[in-house]
Amino acid sequence: MLDKNFYIFGKYFKWVFIEVWTRFINKAIYLQR
């Protein structure tokens, strides 16, 4: 049970991290222009 919850949390955290990272990269590129 704990492993399943941890897996779902890890999957969710990974997508949130990708979203934040993508926004950060786009902001950096925008500011460099």
mmCIF file of C-alpha atoms in Angstrom:
data_model
loop_
_atom_site.group_PDB
_atom_site.id
_atom_site.type_symbol
_atom_site.label_atom_id
_atom_site.label_comp_id
_atom_site.label_asym_id
_atom_site.label_seq_id
_atom_site.Cartn_x
_atom_site.Cartn_y
_atom_site.Cartn_z
ATOM 1 C CA MET A 1 0.000 0.000 0.000
ATOM 2 C CA LEU A 2 2.743 2.452 0.978
ATOM 3 C CA ASP A 3 4.780 1.561 -2.114
ATOM 4 C CA LYS A 4 1.801 2.237 -4.394
ATOM 5 C CA ASN A 5 1.162 5.645 -2.824
ATOM 6 C CA PHE A 6 4.858 6.506 -3.054
ATOM 7 C CA TYR A 7 4.873 5.522 -6.748
ATOM 8 C CA ILE A 8 1.862 7.745 -7.509
ATOM 9 C CA PHE A 9 3.441 10.617 -5.562
ATOM 10 C CA GLY A 10 6.739 10.163 -7.402
ATOM 11 C CA LYS A 11 4.959 10.192 -10.757
ATOM 12 C CA TYR A 12 3.039 13.355 -9.833
ATOM 13 C CA PHE A 13 6.159 15.042 -8.467
ATOM 14 C CA LYS A 14 8.048 14.240 -11.685
ATOM 15 C CA TRP A 15 5.405 15.946 -13.837
ATOM 16 C CA VAL A 16 5.319 18.990 -11.549
ATOM 17 C CA PHE A 17 9.117 19.206 -11.722
ATOM 18 C CA ILE A 18 9.052 19.015 -15.541
ATOM 19 C CA GLU A 19 6.376 21.749 -15.667
ATOM 20 C CA VAL A 20 8.345 24.089 -13.378
ATOM 21 C CA TRP A 21 11.620 23.372 -15.179
ATOM 22 C CA THR A 22 10.046 24.099 -18.588
ATOM 23 C CA ARG A 23 8.651 27.424 -17.343
ATOM 24 C CA PHE A 24 12.033 28.304 -15.851
ATOM 25 C CA ILE A 25 13.841 27.577 -19.135
ATOM 26 C CA ASN A 26 11.302 29.584 -21.141
ATOM 27 C CA LYS A 27 11.625 32.520 -18.736
ATOM 28 C CA ALA A 28 15.428 32.422 -18.964
ATOM 29 C CA ILE A 29 15.305 32.343 -22.774
ATOM 30 C CA TYR A 30 12.792 35.209 -22.788
ATOM 31 C CA LEU A 31 14.950 37.344 -20.501
ATOM 32 C CA GLN A 32 18.084 36.734 -22.595
ATOM 33 C CA ARG A 33 16.564 38.327 -25.711
#
